[in-house]
PDB file of C-alpha atoms and ligand atoms in Angstrom:
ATOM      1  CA  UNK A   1    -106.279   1.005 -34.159  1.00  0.00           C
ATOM      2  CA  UNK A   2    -106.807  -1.124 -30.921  1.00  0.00           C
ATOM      3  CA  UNK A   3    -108.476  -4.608 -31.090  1.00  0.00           C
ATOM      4  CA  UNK A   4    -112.079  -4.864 -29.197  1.00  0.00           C
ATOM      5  CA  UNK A   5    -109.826  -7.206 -26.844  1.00  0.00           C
ATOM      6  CA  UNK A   6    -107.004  -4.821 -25.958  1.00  0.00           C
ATOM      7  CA  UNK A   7    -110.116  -1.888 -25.343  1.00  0.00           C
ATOM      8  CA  UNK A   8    -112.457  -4.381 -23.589  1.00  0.00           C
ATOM      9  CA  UNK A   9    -109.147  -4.778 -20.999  1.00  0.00           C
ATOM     10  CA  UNK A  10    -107.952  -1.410 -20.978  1.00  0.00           C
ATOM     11  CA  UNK A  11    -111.319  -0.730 -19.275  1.00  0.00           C
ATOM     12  CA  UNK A  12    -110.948  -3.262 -16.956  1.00  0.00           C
ATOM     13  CA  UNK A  13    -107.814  -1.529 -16.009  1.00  0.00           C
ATOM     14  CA  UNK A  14    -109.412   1.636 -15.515  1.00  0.00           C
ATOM     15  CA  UNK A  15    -111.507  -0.242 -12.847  1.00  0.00           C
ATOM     16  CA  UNK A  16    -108.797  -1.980 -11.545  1.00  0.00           C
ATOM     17  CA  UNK A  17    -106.730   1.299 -11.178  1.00  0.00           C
ATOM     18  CA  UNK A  18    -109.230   2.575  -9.520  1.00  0.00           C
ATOM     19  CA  UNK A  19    -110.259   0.125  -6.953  1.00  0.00           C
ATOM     20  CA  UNK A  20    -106.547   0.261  -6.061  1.00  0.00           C
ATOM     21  CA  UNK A  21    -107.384   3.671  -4.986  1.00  0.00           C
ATOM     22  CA  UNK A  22    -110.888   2.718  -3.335  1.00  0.00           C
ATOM     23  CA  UNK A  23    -108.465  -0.143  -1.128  1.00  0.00           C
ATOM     24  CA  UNK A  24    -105.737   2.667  -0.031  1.00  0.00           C
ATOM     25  CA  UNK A  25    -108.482   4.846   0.642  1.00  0.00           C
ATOM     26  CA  UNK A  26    -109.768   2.361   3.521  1.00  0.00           C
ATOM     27  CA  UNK A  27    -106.482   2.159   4.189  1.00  0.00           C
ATOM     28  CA  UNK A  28    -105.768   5.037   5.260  1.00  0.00           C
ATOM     29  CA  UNK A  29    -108.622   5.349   6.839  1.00  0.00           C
ATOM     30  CA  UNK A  30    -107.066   2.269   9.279  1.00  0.00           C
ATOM     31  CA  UNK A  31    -103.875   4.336   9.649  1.00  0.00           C
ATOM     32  CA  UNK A  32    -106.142   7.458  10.643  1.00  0.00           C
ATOM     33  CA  UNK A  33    -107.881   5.167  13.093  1.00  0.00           C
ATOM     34  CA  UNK A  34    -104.654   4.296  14.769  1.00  0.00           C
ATOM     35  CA  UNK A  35    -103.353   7.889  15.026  1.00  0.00           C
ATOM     36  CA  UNK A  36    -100.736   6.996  12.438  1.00  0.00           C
ATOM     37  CA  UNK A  37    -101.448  10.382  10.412  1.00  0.00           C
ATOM     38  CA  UNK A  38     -98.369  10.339   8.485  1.00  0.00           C
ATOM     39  CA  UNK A  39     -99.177   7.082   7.099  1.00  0.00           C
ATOM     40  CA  UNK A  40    -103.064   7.639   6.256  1.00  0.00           C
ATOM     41  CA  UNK A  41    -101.083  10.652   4.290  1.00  0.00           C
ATOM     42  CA  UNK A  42     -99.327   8.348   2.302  1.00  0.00           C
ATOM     43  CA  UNK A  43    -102.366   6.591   1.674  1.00  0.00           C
ATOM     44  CA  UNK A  44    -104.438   9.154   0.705  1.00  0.00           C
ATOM     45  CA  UNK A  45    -101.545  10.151  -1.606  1.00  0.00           C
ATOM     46  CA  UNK A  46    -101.195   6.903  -3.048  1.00  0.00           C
ATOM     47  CA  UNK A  47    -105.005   7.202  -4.095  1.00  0.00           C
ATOM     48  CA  UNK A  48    -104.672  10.173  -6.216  1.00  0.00           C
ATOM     49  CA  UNK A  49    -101.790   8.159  -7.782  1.00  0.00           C
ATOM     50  CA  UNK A  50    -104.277   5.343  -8.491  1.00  0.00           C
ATOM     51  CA  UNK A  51    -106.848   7.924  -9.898  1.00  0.00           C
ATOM     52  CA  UNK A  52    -104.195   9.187 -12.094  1.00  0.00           C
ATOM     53  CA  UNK A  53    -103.479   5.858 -13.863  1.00  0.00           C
ATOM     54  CA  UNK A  54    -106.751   5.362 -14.403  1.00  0.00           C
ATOM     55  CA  UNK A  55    -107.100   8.419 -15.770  1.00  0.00           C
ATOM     56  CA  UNK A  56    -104.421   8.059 -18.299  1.00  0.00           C
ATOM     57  CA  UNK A  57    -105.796   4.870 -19.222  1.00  0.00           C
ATOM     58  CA  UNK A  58    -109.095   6.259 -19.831  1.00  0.00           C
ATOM     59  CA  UNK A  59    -107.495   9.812 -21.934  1.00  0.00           C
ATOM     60  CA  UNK A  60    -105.926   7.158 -23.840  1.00  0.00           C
ATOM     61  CA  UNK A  61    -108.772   5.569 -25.026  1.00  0.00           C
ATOM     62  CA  UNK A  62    -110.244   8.507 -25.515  1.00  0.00           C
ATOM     63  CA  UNK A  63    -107.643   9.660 -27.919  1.00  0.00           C
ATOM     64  CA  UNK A  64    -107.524   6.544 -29.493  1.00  0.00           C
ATOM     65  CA  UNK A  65    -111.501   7.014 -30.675  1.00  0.00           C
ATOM     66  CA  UNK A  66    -112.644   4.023 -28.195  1.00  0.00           C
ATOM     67  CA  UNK A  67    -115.534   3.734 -26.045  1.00  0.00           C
ATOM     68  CA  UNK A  68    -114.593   4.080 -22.497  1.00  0.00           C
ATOM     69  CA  UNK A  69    -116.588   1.835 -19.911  1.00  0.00           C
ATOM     70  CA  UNK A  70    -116.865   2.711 -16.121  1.00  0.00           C
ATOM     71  CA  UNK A  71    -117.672   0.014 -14.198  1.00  0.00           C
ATOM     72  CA  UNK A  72    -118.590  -0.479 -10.365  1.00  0.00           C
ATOM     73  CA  UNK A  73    -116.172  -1.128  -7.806  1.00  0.00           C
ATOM     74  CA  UNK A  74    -115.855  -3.991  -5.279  1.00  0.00           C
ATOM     75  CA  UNK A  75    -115.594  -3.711  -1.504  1.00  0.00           C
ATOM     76  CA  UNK A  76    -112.050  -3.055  -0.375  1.00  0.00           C
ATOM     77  CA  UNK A  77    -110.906  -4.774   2.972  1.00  0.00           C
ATOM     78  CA  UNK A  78    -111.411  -2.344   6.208  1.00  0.00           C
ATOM     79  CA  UNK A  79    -110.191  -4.202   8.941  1.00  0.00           C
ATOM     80  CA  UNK A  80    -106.860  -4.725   9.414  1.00  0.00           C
ATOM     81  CA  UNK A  81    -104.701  -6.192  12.569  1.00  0.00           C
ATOM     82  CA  UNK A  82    -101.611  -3.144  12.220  1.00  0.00           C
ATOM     83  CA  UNK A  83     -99.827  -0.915   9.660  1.00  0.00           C
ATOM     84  CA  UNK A  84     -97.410  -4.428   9.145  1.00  0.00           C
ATOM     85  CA  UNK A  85    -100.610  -6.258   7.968  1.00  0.00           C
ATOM     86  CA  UNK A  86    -101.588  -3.257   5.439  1.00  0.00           C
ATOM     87  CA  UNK A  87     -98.051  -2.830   4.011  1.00  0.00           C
ATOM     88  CA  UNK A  88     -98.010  -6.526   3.357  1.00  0.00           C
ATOM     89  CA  UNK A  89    -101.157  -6.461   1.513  1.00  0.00           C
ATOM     90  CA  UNK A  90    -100.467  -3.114  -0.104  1.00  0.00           C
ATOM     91  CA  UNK A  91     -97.005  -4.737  -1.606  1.00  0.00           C
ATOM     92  CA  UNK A  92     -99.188  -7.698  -2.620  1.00  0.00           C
ATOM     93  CA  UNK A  93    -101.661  -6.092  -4.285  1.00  0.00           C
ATOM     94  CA  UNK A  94     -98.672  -4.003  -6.406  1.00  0.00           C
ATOM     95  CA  UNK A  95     -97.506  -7.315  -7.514  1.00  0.00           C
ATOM     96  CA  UNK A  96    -100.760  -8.805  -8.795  1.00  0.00           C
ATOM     97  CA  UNK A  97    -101.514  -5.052 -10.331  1.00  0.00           C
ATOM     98  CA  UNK A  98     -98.033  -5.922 -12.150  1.00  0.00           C
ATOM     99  CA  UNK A  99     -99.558  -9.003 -13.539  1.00  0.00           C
ATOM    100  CA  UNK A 100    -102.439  -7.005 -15.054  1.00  0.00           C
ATOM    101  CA  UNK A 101     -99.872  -4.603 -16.632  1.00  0.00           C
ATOM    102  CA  UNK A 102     -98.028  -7.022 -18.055  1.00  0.00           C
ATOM    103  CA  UNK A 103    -100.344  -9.396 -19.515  1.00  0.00           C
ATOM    104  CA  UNK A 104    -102.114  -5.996 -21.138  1.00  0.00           C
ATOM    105  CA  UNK A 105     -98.501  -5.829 -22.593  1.00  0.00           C
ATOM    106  CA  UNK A 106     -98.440  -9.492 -23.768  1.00  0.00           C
ATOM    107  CA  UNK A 107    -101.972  -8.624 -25.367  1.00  0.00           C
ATOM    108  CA  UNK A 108    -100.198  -5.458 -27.523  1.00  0.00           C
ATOM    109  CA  UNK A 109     -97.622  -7.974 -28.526  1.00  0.00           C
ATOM    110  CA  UNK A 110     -99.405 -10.100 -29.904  1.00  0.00           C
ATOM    111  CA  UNK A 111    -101.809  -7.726 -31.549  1.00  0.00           C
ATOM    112  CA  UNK A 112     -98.213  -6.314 -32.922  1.00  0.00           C
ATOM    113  CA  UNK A 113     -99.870  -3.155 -31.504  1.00  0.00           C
ATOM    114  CA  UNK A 114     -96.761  -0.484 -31.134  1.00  0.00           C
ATOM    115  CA  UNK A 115     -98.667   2.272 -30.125  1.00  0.00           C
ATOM    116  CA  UNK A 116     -99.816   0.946 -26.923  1.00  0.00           C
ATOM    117  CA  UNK A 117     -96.878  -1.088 -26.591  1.00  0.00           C
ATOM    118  CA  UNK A 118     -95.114   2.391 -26.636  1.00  0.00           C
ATOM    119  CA  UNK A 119     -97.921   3.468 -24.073  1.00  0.00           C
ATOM    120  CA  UNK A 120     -97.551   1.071 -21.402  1.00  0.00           C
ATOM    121  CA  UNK A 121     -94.123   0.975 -21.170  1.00  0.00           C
ATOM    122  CA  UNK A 122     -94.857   3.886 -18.561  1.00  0.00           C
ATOM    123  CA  UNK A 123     -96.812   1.493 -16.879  1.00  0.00           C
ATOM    124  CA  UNK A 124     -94.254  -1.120 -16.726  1.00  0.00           C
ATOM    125  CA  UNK A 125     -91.349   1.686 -15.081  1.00  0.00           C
ATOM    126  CA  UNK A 126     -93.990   2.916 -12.706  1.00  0.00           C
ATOM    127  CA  UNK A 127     -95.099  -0.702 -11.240  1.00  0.00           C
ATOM    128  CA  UNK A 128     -91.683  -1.160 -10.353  1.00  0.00           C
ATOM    129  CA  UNK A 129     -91.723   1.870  -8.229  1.00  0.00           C
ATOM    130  CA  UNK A 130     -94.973   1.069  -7.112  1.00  0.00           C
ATOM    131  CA  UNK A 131     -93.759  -2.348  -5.698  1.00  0.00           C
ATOM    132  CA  UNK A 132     -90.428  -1.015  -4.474  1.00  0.00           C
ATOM    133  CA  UNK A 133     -91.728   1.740  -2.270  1.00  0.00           C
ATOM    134  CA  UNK A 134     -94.346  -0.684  -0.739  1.00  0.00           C
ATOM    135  CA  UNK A 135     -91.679  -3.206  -0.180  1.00  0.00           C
ATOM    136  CA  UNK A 136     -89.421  -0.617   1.382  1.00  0.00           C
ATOM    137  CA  UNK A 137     -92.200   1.036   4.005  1.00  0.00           C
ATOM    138  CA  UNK A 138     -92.494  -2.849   4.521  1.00  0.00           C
ATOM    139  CA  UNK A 139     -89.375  -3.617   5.490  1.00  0.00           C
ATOM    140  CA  UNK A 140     -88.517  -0.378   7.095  1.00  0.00           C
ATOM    141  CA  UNK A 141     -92.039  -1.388   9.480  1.00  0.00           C
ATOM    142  CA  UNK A 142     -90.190  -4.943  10.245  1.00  0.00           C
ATOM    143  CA  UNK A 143     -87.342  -3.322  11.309  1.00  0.00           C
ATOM    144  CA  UNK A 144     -88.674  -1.315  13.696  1.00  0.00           C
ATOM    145  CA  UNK A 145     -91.893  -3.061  15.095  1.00  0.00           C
ATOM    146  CA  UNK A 146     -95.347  -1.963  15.656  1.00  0.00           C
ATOM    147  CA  UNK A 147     -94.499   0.341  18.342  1.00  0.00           C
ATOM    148  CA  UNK A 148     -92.131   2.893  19.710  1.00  0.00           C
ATOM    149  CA  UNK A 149     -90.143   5.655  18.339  1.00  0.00           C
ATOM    150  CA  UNK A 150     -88.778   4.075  15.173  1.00  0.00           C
ATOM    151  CA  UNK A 151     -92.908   3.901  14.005  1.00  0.00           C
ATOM    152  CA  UNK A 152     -93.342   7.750  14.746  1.00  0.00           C
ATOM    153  CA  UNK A 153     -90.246   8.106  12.629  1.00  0.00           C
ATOM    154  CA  UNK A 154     -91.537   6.725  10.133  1.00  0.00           C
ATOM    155  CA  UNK A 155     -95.192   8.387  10.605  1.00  0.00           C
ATOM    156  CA  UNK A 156     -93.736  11.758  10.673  1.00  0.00           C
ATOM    157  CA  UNK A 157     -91.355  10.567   7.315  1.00  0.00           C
ATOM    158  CA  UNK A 158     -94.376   9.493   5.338  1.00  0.00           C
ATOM    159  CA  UNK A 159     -96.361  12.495   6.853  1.00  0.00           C
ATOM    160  CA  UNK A 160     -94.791  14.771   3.892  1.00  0.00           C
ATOM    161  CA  UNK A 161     -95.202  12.776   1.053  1.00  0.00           C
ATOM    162  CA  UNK A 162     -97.258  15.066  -1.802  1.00  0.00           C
ATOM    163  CA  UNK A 163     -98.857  13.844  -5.149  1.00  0.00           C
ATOM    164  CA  UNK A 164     -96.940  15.871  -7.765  1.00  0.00           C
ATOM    165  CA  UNK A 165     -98.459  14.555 -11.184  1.00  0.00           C
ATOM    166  CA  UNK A 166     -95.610  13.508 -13.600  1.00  0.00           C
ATOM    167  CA  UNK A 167     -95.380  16.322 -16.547  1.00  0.00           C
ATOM    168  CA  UNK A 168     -96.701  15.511 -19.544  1.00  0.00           C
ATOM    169  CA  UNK A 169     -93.946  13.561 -21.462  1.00  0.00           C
ATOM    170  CA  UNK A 170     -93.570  10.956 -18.837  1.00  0.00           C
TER     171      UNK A 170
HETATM  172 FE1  OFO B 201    -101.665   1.778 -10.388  1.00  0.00          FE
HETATM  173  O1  OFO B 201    -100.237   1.167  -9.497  1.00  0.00           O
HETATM  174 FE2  OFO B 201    -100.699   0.832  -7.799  1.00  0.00          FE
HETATM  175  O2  OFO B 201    -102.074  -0.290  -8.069  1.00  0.00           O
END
């Protein structure tokens, strides 16, 4: 049985997953702007990600006989000054979202609440992937500059990036 605290913040996580998804969405929409298609892919990607975190969130609650709560989003930033700029932000934003998922685990701790410490352990793996593949695109983009053939490279690398949904035991 979850506490009213731990199900109160698991739906603020489902709106925080999901504004994560509303900010990649505008920024791919940048990339798309620029004529960087490859990374507006990623982006768009990295959205459905988003939606499926919050959607795992939300079947958890679900399963766990608690009310789920959908709340309105904020405005995500839309202008940007390049692809360096977004990256930066993006990797950012990963680390605060970190935070989040962490202090939800502190919360389970304390609550000596197994099952959902048992649950967001998946959370914990994933947000250092999350933060690591920002971090690399990052440096990757400081390597090779805002212009030139080392930032098609890269456009055309992200270009084939897919959403593949983990299977059902992850
Ligand atoms: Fe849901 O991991 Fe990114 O924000």
């Amino acid at each position: 049985m979850l506490s009213q605290k731990m199900i109160d913040k698991i739906n603020e996580q489902i709106k925080n997953e999901l504004y994560s998804g509303h900010l990649y969405l505008s920024m791919a929409a940048y990339c798309s702007s620029q004529d960087l298609d490859g990374f507006a892919n990623f982006f768009v990607v990295q959205e459905q990600e988003e939606r499926y975190h919050a959607m795992k969130f939300y079947h958890y609650l679900v399963e766990q006989g608690a009310d789920v709560k959908i709340y309105g989003l904020d405005q995500p930033k839309q202008d940007f000054k390049s692809v360096e700029e977004v990256f930066q932000l993006a990797y950012e934003h990963e680390q605060k979202v970190t935070g989040l998922i962490n202090d939800l685990m502190e919360l389970a701790v304390q609550d000596k609440d197994y099952a959902t410490q048992s649950f967001l352990n998946w959370y914990i793996d994933e947000q250092v992937e999350e933060e690591a593949s920002m971090q690399s695109i990052l440096k990757k983009l400081q390597m090779v500059g805002v212009k030139g053939h080392g930032l098609l490279m890269l456009d055309s690398q992200l270009g084939a990036r897919s959403f593949t949904p983990p299977s059902k035991e992850e």
